[in-house]
Every structure is written in C-alpha cells, then in structure tokens.
Short mmCIF file of C-alpha atoms in Angstrom, two decimals:
data_model
loop_
_atom_site.label_atom_id
_atom_site.label_comp_id
_atom_site.label_asym_id
_atom_site.label_seq_id
_atom_site.Cartn_x
_atom_site.Cartn_y
_atom_site.Cartn_z
CA MET A 1195 115.26 113.90 103.49
CA SER A 1196 118.37 112.32 104.80
CA SER A 1197 118.84 110.21 107.73
CA ALA A 1198 120.91 113.21 109.26
CA GLU A 1199 117.96 115.24 108.96
CA ILE A 1200 115.89 112.77 110.99
CA ASN A 1201 115.11 113.03 114.58
CA LYS A 1202 116.10 109.49 115.21
CA ASN A 1203 114.73 109.56 118.88
CA GLU A 1204 111.16 109.86 117.26
CA VAL A 1205 111.79 106.53 115.24
CA ASP A 1206 111.74 102.79 116.12
CA ILE A 1207 112.47 100.34 113.45
CA VAL A 1208 110.62 97.04 114.22
CA ILE A 1209 111.89 93.76 112.75
CA GLY A 1210 109.69 90.58 113.10
CA ALA A 1211 112.30 87.87 113.18
CA LEU A 1212 111.47 84.82 111.13
CA ASN A 1213 114.76 83.60 110.41
CA ALA A 1214 117.30 83.15 113.32
CA ASP A 1215 120.49 84.30 111.23
CA LEU A 1216 119.71 88.26 110.93
CA THR A 1217 123.55 88.95 110.01
CA GLN A 1218 123.01 89.41 106.25
CA PHE A 1219 119.89 91.14 106.62
CA LEU A 1220 121.05 93.74 109.12
CA THR A 1221 124.40 94.03 107.57
CA SER A 1222 122.77 95.33 104.15
CA TRP A 1223 120.65 97.61 105.98
CA ARG A 1224 123.53 99.16 108.46
CA PRO A 1225 124.11 102.29 106.51
CA PHE A 1226 120.60 103.17 106.98
CA PHE A 1227 119.65 101.45 110.58
CA SER A 1228 122.69 103.12 112.00
CA GLY A 1229 121.71 105.38 115.03
CA PHE A 1230 118.05 104.28 115.24
CA HIS A 1231 116.71 102.11 117.89
CA LEU A 1232 115.68 98.72 116.71
CA ILE A 1233 113.17 96.47 118.14
CA VAL A 1234 113.51 92.70 116.87
CA VAL A 1235 110.83 90.53 117.99
CA LYS A 1236 111.44 86.74 117.41
CA ASP A 1237 108.70 84.68 116.17
CA PRO A 1238 107.83 82.59 119.15
CA GLU A 1239 107.59 79.46 117.02
CA LEU A 1240 111.33 79.80 116.00
CA LYS A 1241 113.40 77.62 118.28
CA GLU A 1242 117.05 78.54 117.17
CA GLU A 1243 118.58 81.61 118.81
CA LEU A 1244 118.98 84.93 116.89
CA ASN A 1245 122.18 85.82 115.40
CA ILE A 1246 122.55 89.52 115.45
CA PRO A 1247 125.72 91.44 114.39
CA GLU A 1248 127.16 94.05 116.70
CA GLY A 1249 127.00 97.72 116.36
CA PHE A 1250 123.18 98.23 116.43
CA ASP A 1251 121.00 99.80 119.11
CA VAL A 1252 118.65 96.80 119.51
CA ASP A 1253 116.38 95.40 121.76
CA VAL A 1254 115.20 91.83 121.48
CA TYR A 1255 112.15 90.30 122.40
CA SER A 1256 111.44 86.59 122.71
CA LYS A 1257 108.19 84.33 123.76
CA THR A 1258 109.24 84.77 127.49
CA ASP A 1259 109.28 88.37 127.11
CA MET A 1260 105.88 88.60 125.27
CA GLU A 1261 104.26 86.36 128.15
CA LYS A 1262 105.79 88.94 130.68
CA VAL A 1263 103.96 91.92 128.99
CA VAL A 1264 100.80 90.49 127.96
CA GLY A 1265 100.45 86.98 129.55
CA ALA A 1266 100.86 83.45 128.05
CA SER A 1267 97.29 83.14 126.78
CA ASN A 1268 97.75 86.33 124.89
CA SER A 1269 101.01 85.60 123.37
CA THR A 1270 99.78 83.53 120.67
CA MET A 1271 98.35 86.48 118.76
CA PHE A 1272 102.02 87.35 118.06
CA SER A 1273 103.29 84.08 115.87
CA GLY A 1274 104.58 84.08 112.64
CA TYR A 1275 104.48 87.48 110.66
CA SER A 1276 102.24 88.83 113.50
CA CYS A 1277 105.17 88.93 115.90
CA ARG A 1278 106.14 92.42 114.63
CA TYR A 1279 102.78 93.75 116.37
CA PHE A 1280 104.46 93.06 119.36
CA GLY A 1281 107.18 95.50 118.60
CA TYR A 1282 104.29 98.15 117.62
CA LEU A 1283 102.92 97.45 121.15
CA VAL A 1284 106.03 98.07 123.15
CA SER A 1285 107.35 101.09 121.20
CA LYS A 1286 107.21 104.39 122.69
CA LYS A 1287 108.25 106.44 119.35
CA LYS A 1288 106.12 108.46 117.29
CA TYR A 1289 107.18 106.62 114.06
CA ILE A 1290 107.51 103.04 113.23
CA VAL A 1291 109.42 101.64 110.27
CA SER A 1292 108.87 97.92 109.62
CA ILE A 1293 110.48 95.75 106.99
CA ASP A 1294 110.57 92.14 106.52
CA ASP A 1295 113.78 90.23 107.10
CA ASP A 1296 113.86 88.78 103.62
CA CYS A 1297 114.20 92.32 102.16
CA VAL A 1298 117.45 94.21 101.43
CA PRO A 1299 117.95 97.95 100.38
CA ALA A 1300 116.90 98.41 96.44
CA LYS A 1301 118.99 100.65 94.03
CA ASP A 1302 117.18 103.60 92.29
CA PRO A 1303 117.63 103.87 88.53
CA LYS A 1304 120.85 105.82 88.89
CA GLY A 1305 122.44 102.98 91.13
CA PHE A 1306 122.23 104.50 94.42
CA LEU A 1307 120.96 102.42 97.38
CA VAL A 1308 117.45 103.69 98.33
CA ASP A 1309 117.25 104.95 102.09
CA ALA A 1310 113.97 103.50 102.94
CA VAL A 1311 113.77 104.88 106.44
CA SER A 1312 114.34 108.40 105.54
CA GLN A 1313 111.62 108.21 102.70
CA HIS A 1314 109.07 106.77 104.95
CA VAL A 1315 109.58 109.48 107.50
CA PHE A 1316 109.50 112.15 104.85
CA ASN A 1317 106.23 110.89 103.62
CA LEU A 1318 104.68 110.85 107.23
CA GLU A 1319 106.12 114.18 108.13
CA ASN A 1320 104.58 115.75 105.01
CA PRO A 1321 100.78 116.15 104.77
CA ALA A 1322 98.58 113.67 102.64
CA THR A 1323 96.04 114.72 100.40
CA PRO A 1324 93.06 112.18 100.09
CA LEU A 1325 90.13 114.58 99.45
CA PHE A 1326 91.35 115.79 95.84
CA PHE A 1327 93.65 113.81 93.75
CA ASN A 1328 96.84 115.49 92.72
CA THR A 1329 97.84 114.53 89.24
CA LEU A 1330 101.38 115.28 89.75
CA TYR A 1331 101.59 112.88 92.66
CA ASP A 1332 102.66 114.00 96.21
CA PRO A 1333 102.75 117.80 95.90
CA TYR A 1334 105.13 117.88 98.97
CA CYS A 1335 107.93 115.86 97.14
CA GLU A 1336 111.05 117.67 95.44
CA GLY A 1337 110.41 118.73 91.88
CA ALA A 1338 106.35 118.38 92.53
CA ASP A 1339 103.53 120.71 93.53
CA PHE A 1340 99.95 121.29 93.07
CA VAL A 1341 98.57 121.41 89.70
CA ARG A 1342 96.36 124.00 88.19
CA GLY A 1343 92.91 123.78 89.35
CA TYR A 1344 93.72 121.94 92.73
CA PRO A 1345 91.61 124.10 95.45
CA PHE A 1346 93.87 126.33 97.56
CA SER A 1347 91.54 125.28 100.43
CA LEU A 1348 92.73 121.85 100.42
CA ARG A 1349 96.34 122.57 99.80
CA SER A 1350 97.25 122.35 103.58
CA GLY A 1351 96.39 118.63 103.32
CA VAL A 1352 95.68 116.11 106.35
CA PRO A 1353 97.99 114.36 108.84
CA CYS A 1354 99.68 111.32 107.02
CA ALA A 1355 98.78 108.05 109.10
CA ALA A 1356 100.81 105.49 107.03
CA SER A 1357 103.35 105.36 104.32
CA CYS A 1358 103.22 101.82 102.30
CA GLY A 1359 106.49 101.08 100.56
CA LEU A 1360 106.97 98.73 97.46
CA TRP A 1361 109.14 95.91 96.35
CA LEU A 1362 111.56 95.35 93.43
CA ASN A 1363 112.14 91.44 92.38
CA LEU A 1364 109.60 89.36 94.16
CA ALA A 1365 106.34 91.61 94.07
CA ASP A 1366 103.74 90.98 96.65
CA LEU A 1367 101.58 88.93 94.85
CA ASP A 1368 99.00 86.19 95.77
CA ALA A 1369 99.91 82.65 95.30
CA PRO A 1370 97.63 81.95 92.16
CA THR A 1371 99.27 84.82 90.38
CA GLN A 1372 102.67 83.99 91.26
CA ALA A 1373 102.08 80.19 90.46
CA LEU A 1374 100.78 81.20 87.06
CA LYS A 1375 103.53 83.62 86.28
CA THR A 1376 106.54 81.89 87.86
CA GLU A 1377 109.03 83.99 86.34
CA GLN A 1378 107.37 87.24 86.80
CA ARG A 1379 109.55 89.94 88.83
CA ASN A 1380 108.71 93.38 89.37
CA THR A 1381 111.69 95.76 87.89
CA SER A 1382 109.84 98.95 87.39
CA TYR A 1383 111.12 101.58 89.74
CA VAL A 1384 108.35 104.36 89.82
CA ASP A 1385 109.95 107.49 91.29
CA ALA A 1386 106.59 108.79 92.65
CA VAL A 1387 104.51 108.63 96.08
CA MET A 1388 100.62 109.37 96.19
CA THR A 1389 97.74 109.62 98.72
CA VAL A 1390 95.37 106.97 98.42
CA PRO A 1391 92.00 108.81 97.90
CA ALA A 1392 89.25 108.83 100.68
CA LYS A 1393 87.19 106.22 100.60
CA ALA A 1394 89.26 103.88 98.48
CA MET A 1395 90.34 100.40 99.38
CA LEU A 1396 93.78 99.00 99.12
CA PRO A 1397 95.51 95.89 100.10
CA ILE A 1398 98.31 97.18 102.26
CA SER A 1399 101.30 95.02 102.85
CA GLY A 1400 103.31 94.71 105.83
CA ILE A 1401 106.69 93.82 103.95
CA ASN A 1402 107.47 97.58 103.86
CA ILE A 1403 105.55 100.01 105.90
CA ALA A 1404 105.88 103.01 108.25
CA PHE A 1405 102.93 104.65 110.12
CA ASN A 1406 102.56 107.44 112.90
CA ARG A 1407 102.09 105.27 115.95
CA GLU A 1408 100.76 108.59 117.93
CA LEU A 1409 98.02 108.90 115.50
CA VAL A 1410 96.99 105.48 114.53
CA GLY A 1411 98.87 103.02 116.65
CA PRO A 1412 95.80 101.05 117.82
CA ALA A 1413 94.54 100.69 114.38
CA MET A 1414 97.59 98.44 113.46
CA VAL A 1415 95.77 95.46 114.55
CA PRO A 1416 96.79 91.62 114.32
CA ALA A 1417 93.49 89.99 113.78
CA LEU A 1418 92.55 88.00 110.71
CA ARG A 1419 94.42 84.67 110.70
CA ILE A 1420 93.58 81.99 108.14
CA ALA A 1421 93.79 78.20 109.09
CA GLY A 1422 97.01 76.76 108.40
CA GLU A 1423 98.78 80.17 108.12
CA GLY A 1424 102.57 79.74 107.21
CA LYS A 1425 105.85 81.45 106.94
CA VAL A 1426 105.48 82.98 103.55
CA ARG A 1427 103.54 86.16 102.93
CA TRP A 1428 101.05 84.62 100.35
CA GLU A 1429 100.05 82.40 103.30
CA THR A 1430 98.85 85.20 105.38
CA LEU A 1431 96.27 87.62 105.42
CA GLU A 1432 96.94 89.60 108.69
CA ASP A 1433 98.47 92.61 107.00
CA VAL A 1434 96.03 93.10 104.29
CA TRP A 1435 93.11 93.08 106.71
CA CYS A 1436 95.15 95.27 109.35
CA GLY A 1437 95.59 97.68 106.30
CA MET A 1438 91.70 97.64 105.45
CA CYS A 1439 90.71 98.53 109.13
CA LEU A 1440 93.82 101.29 109.25
CA LYS A 1441 92.55 103.00 106.02
CA HIS A 1442 88.89 102.81 106.84
CA ILE A 1443 89.73 104.35 110.45
CA SER A 1444 91.97 106.84 108.84
CA ASP A 1445 89.10 107.99 106.61
CA HIS A 1446 86.57 108.30 109.40
CA LEU A 1447 88.98 110.30 111.38
CA GLY A 1448 90.42 112.53 108.58
CA TYR A 1449 93.96 111.23 108.00
CA GLY A 1450 95.69 110.02 104.79
CA VAL A 1451 97.45 107.09 103.64
CA LYS A 1452 100.40 107.24 101.17
CA THR A 1453 101.70 104.44 98.69
CA GLY A 1454 104.60 104.45 96.30
CA MET A 1455 108.36 104.93 97.34
CA PRO A 1456 110.47 103.62 99.13
CA TYR A 1457 111.25 100.50 97.58
CA VAL A 1458 112.94 97.48 98.89
CA TRP A 1459 114.59 94.61 97.19
CA ARG A 1460 112.69 91.51 98.31
CA ASN A 1461 114.46 88.23 98.08
CA GLU A 1462 113.17 84.93 96.88
CA ARG A 1463 111.18 82.91 99.59
CA GLY A 1464 108.49 80.03 99.51
CA ASP A 1465 106.95 78.09 96.86
CA ALA A 1466 103.72 79.66 95.53
CA VAL A 1467 102.26 76.20 94.21
CA GLU A 1468 102.66 74.72 97.72
CA SER A 1469 100.95 77.64 99.14
CA LEU A 1470 98.29 77.76 96.80
CA ARG A 1471 95.57 75.57 98.99
CA LYS A 1472 96.23 77.68 102.03
CA LYS A 1473 95.67 81.10 100.36
CA TRP A 1474 92.61 80.13 98.59
CA GLU A 1475 90.73 80.27 101.92
CA GLY A 1476 92.30 83.82 102.40
CA MET A 1477 90.98 84.86 98.90
CA LYS A 1478 87.20 84.03 99.62
CA LEU A 1479 87.57 85.72 102.90
CA MET A 1480 88.68 88.78 100.92
CA GLU A 1481 85.98 88.70 98.43
CA LYS A 1482 83.69 88.90 101.74
CA SER A 1483 85.38 91.68 103.27
CA VAL A 1484 85.39 94.11 100.56
CA PRO A 1485 81.57 94.55 100.57
CA PHE A 1486 81.55 94.78 104.13
CA PHE A 1487 84.26 97.63 104.29
CA ASP A 1488 82.55 99.26 101.20
CA SER A 1489 79.24 99.62 103.08
CA LEU A 1490 80.58 100.38 106.57
CA LYS A 1491 80.03 103.49 108.40
CA LEU A 1492 81.49 104.28 111.71
CA PRO A 1493 79.43 106.05 114.31
CA GLU A 1494 80.30 109.92 114.69
CA THR A 1495 80.81 109.27 118.30
CA ALA A 1496 83.92 107.10 117.47
CA LEU A 1497 86.49 109.90 117.96
CA LYS A 1498 89.48 107.90 119.14
CA VAL A 1499 91.25 105.11 117.07
CA GLU A 1500 90.53 102.84 120.05
CA ASP A 1501 86.84 103.46 119.76
CA CYS A 1502 86.98 102.99 115.90
CA VAL A 1503 88.50 99.48 116.32
CA ILE A 1504 86.02 98.66 118.85
CA GLU A 1505 83.00 99.53 116.70
CA LEU A 1506 84.76 97.91 113.78
CA ALA A 1507 85.04 94.63 115.78
CA LYS A 1508 81.27 94.87 116.65
CA ALA A 1509 80.48 95.34 113.01
CA VAL A 1510 82.63 92.52 112.07
CA LYS A 1511 81.21 89.98 114.41
CA GLU A 1512 77.65 90.86 113.63
CA GLN A 1513 77.70 91.19 109.98
CA LEU A 1514 80.44 88.78 108.97
CA GLY A 1515 80.65 86.36 112.07
CA SER A 1516 78.00 84.15 110.51
CA ASP A 1517 79.90 83.60 107.20
CA ASP A 1518 83.12 82.43 108.55
CA PRO A 1519 84.56 81.66 112.25
CA ALA A 1520 87.85 83.35 110.99
CA PHE A 1521 85.74 86.57 111.31
CA THR A 1522 84.55 86.23 114.55
CA GLN A 1523 88.20 85.21 115.78
CA ALA A 1524 89.18 88.57 114.19
CA ALA A 1525 86.51 90.39 116.13
CA ASP A 1526 87.58 89.07 119.41
CA ALA A 1527 91.45 89.71 118.52
CA MET A 1528 90.59 93.40 117.92
CA VAL A 1529 88.98 93.84 121.17
CA LYS A 1530 91.62 92.12 123.12
CA TRP A 1531 94.14 94.14 120.86
CA VAL A 1532 92.62 97.40 122.10
CA GLN A 1533 92.76 96.07 125.75
CA LEU A 1534 96.26 95.02 125.62
CA TRP A 1535 97.44 98.68 124.05
CA ASN A 1536 95.60 100.34 126.65
CA SER A 1537 96.92 98.28 129.62
CA VAL A 1538 100.72 98.31 128.20
CA ASN A 1539 100.61 102.16 127.18
CA SER A 1540 98.95 103.08 130.34
CA SER A 1541 101.44 101.34 132.45
CA GLY A 1542 103.98 103.47 130.78
#
C-alpha cells in the first residue's frame, strides 16, 4: 500500500514533542507525512517554543490547551512521553500513527526509505490472525498466504487493533541491557509482519506504533508512572503497561495485535548507565505485573473497551495496590482516563 492509496481523512499522525526543534524530524518525514493531518503535543515541562517547519497540516497543543480541555488538575497525566496520549484523546480519526521525535525513516535492504505510515495503515486495515499461528507470517501481505493445514474457518481473521513497529540502530532495550552492551545496535531488517497469538503477552513500545482508535482508543491509557520518570525511553514504563492493557483487552474482545514492519531509524538519546537506577524500579514492577495479567480474566459482561479498562483498574487496585503505590496510582489514572475519554468525545 502506498500513501496515495490511503484515505488520509481517516489518519492522524500524533507526535509527542519532547524536543523544541522539530525541524530535522519533520523534514525527514515530509515525504510520508505530507497530506496527512498532524497533531503535535508539546511536553508541558518543555519551556522553549516549538520550531515547526512550514508546509504541514498541523495542530499544536500546549499545556494551556491541555488545561482548557481536561482541567489543570488532569493535565499532569500528560507530561513527558505521556503527552502524546493527549493527541489520542482529542483526535477524531479512525487510525492513529505515533512515532517518537528522535526517529527518522529507515531504509530497507534495497536502500529505499520505508513509508512507515502506509505500512501501519496496511497492517490495521487487514485482519489479524491471533487464534491460529500462520508460519508464513502475515498471510495478507504481498507474497504470503495461509499455509497448508491452516483452518479455512479461521482465514477471515479478526479486526486488527494495533500495529507495533520496530527500530533499526538503537533498539528499544532496557537500561541494564543497553548499559552492558553499550555498542550493540540493531542492524537486522526482517521483512515480515506477524500477529501476536491470543493470550500471549508482549512489551509494546510507544516509539513506533499505530492503532485503530475507533476500535480500542480508550485502551491506550497513560497510567503506570515510575518515580523519577525521565525523558528517555528506558526511564519510562507507561507504554509497556499501556500495551499490556491493550493486548489483554484485545484478547478479551476478539481483536488482534500485529508486530514487525514498519521499521524506523532510532537516533541516539540518553545514557543507559545514568538511567539504570530509575529503570530498576520499573523492572521490579514488571515482575509483579506479568503474573497479574497472566491470571487475569475480565468478566463476560465487559463488552466495551471502556468497561474493560474500568474492570482492569479494579483488579489492579485489589490485587496489586498493596504491593506498590505506583499500581494504586495507575488504577486511579485508568479510571480518570475513561472519564476524560467519555467527556471529550461526547462533547464532539
């Protein structure tokens, strides 16, 4: 699928601006962002004015704009990398594509720039296959198909909720791994997309992601914040927690999640050794989160995404709240997010 084949009125590109100067970032993406509507959300802790080159259809949201929409007390939910969730909240489009501002288009093995937007939309518009794994990857991609033995009754697949892209150069590793392997860079471009099997958990990264907002928008929730959260990815956990919530809710409602292409080229940012102490707390929280999600079963009465998020929040508070105050805060944030989602979207 090329950008010319996409209904651009159905797509918002959401960028969380943690850097004031977006000139290089947006210029590099101009061939693929051109013609799409952009939502740029400025980190409320960023003091400098944003520098955005001309020629883009863009709406910019600042801390003042956030406070007008959600109130001053709720705007704190949208600091750091979580600022992009405000873009998810105010968008009115079917699909959201979100790429971190330290990434530029990658090149495929033939040397061509990768159109990440088109690949994400292709992944979302074609069904996912979470109930039976296809060993030839995504059967809807060009050159692939269902393999021998794949049940015909399952070949129609299920709606795709999210497309989780990957990264060349600086992969999304945790701080201890990156600190131990300081020179390691990802150079492997695997020309494949696959559906994550139902009931399988995965650490979804917010660096390069797209999702069907109409299908699972309220599940893209900014909730779990670690103490001392910083401005580099390995000092955060919000996207990983959000992804575990999204995957569990997608499984419950019968949707699928894909991973693989498209790739982006991720530039260097941060010092893993400096971040190690902050990230350690997040790693301990993850060790408690995995068995929780593994044993969690949402009630059959939870038929809407908003209901699923509320039920998840209840379970988090009841089962994890006594382990760490971060979980209690996450549960409260999930409830608040649903309230904001309903309020903003009902007001049109």
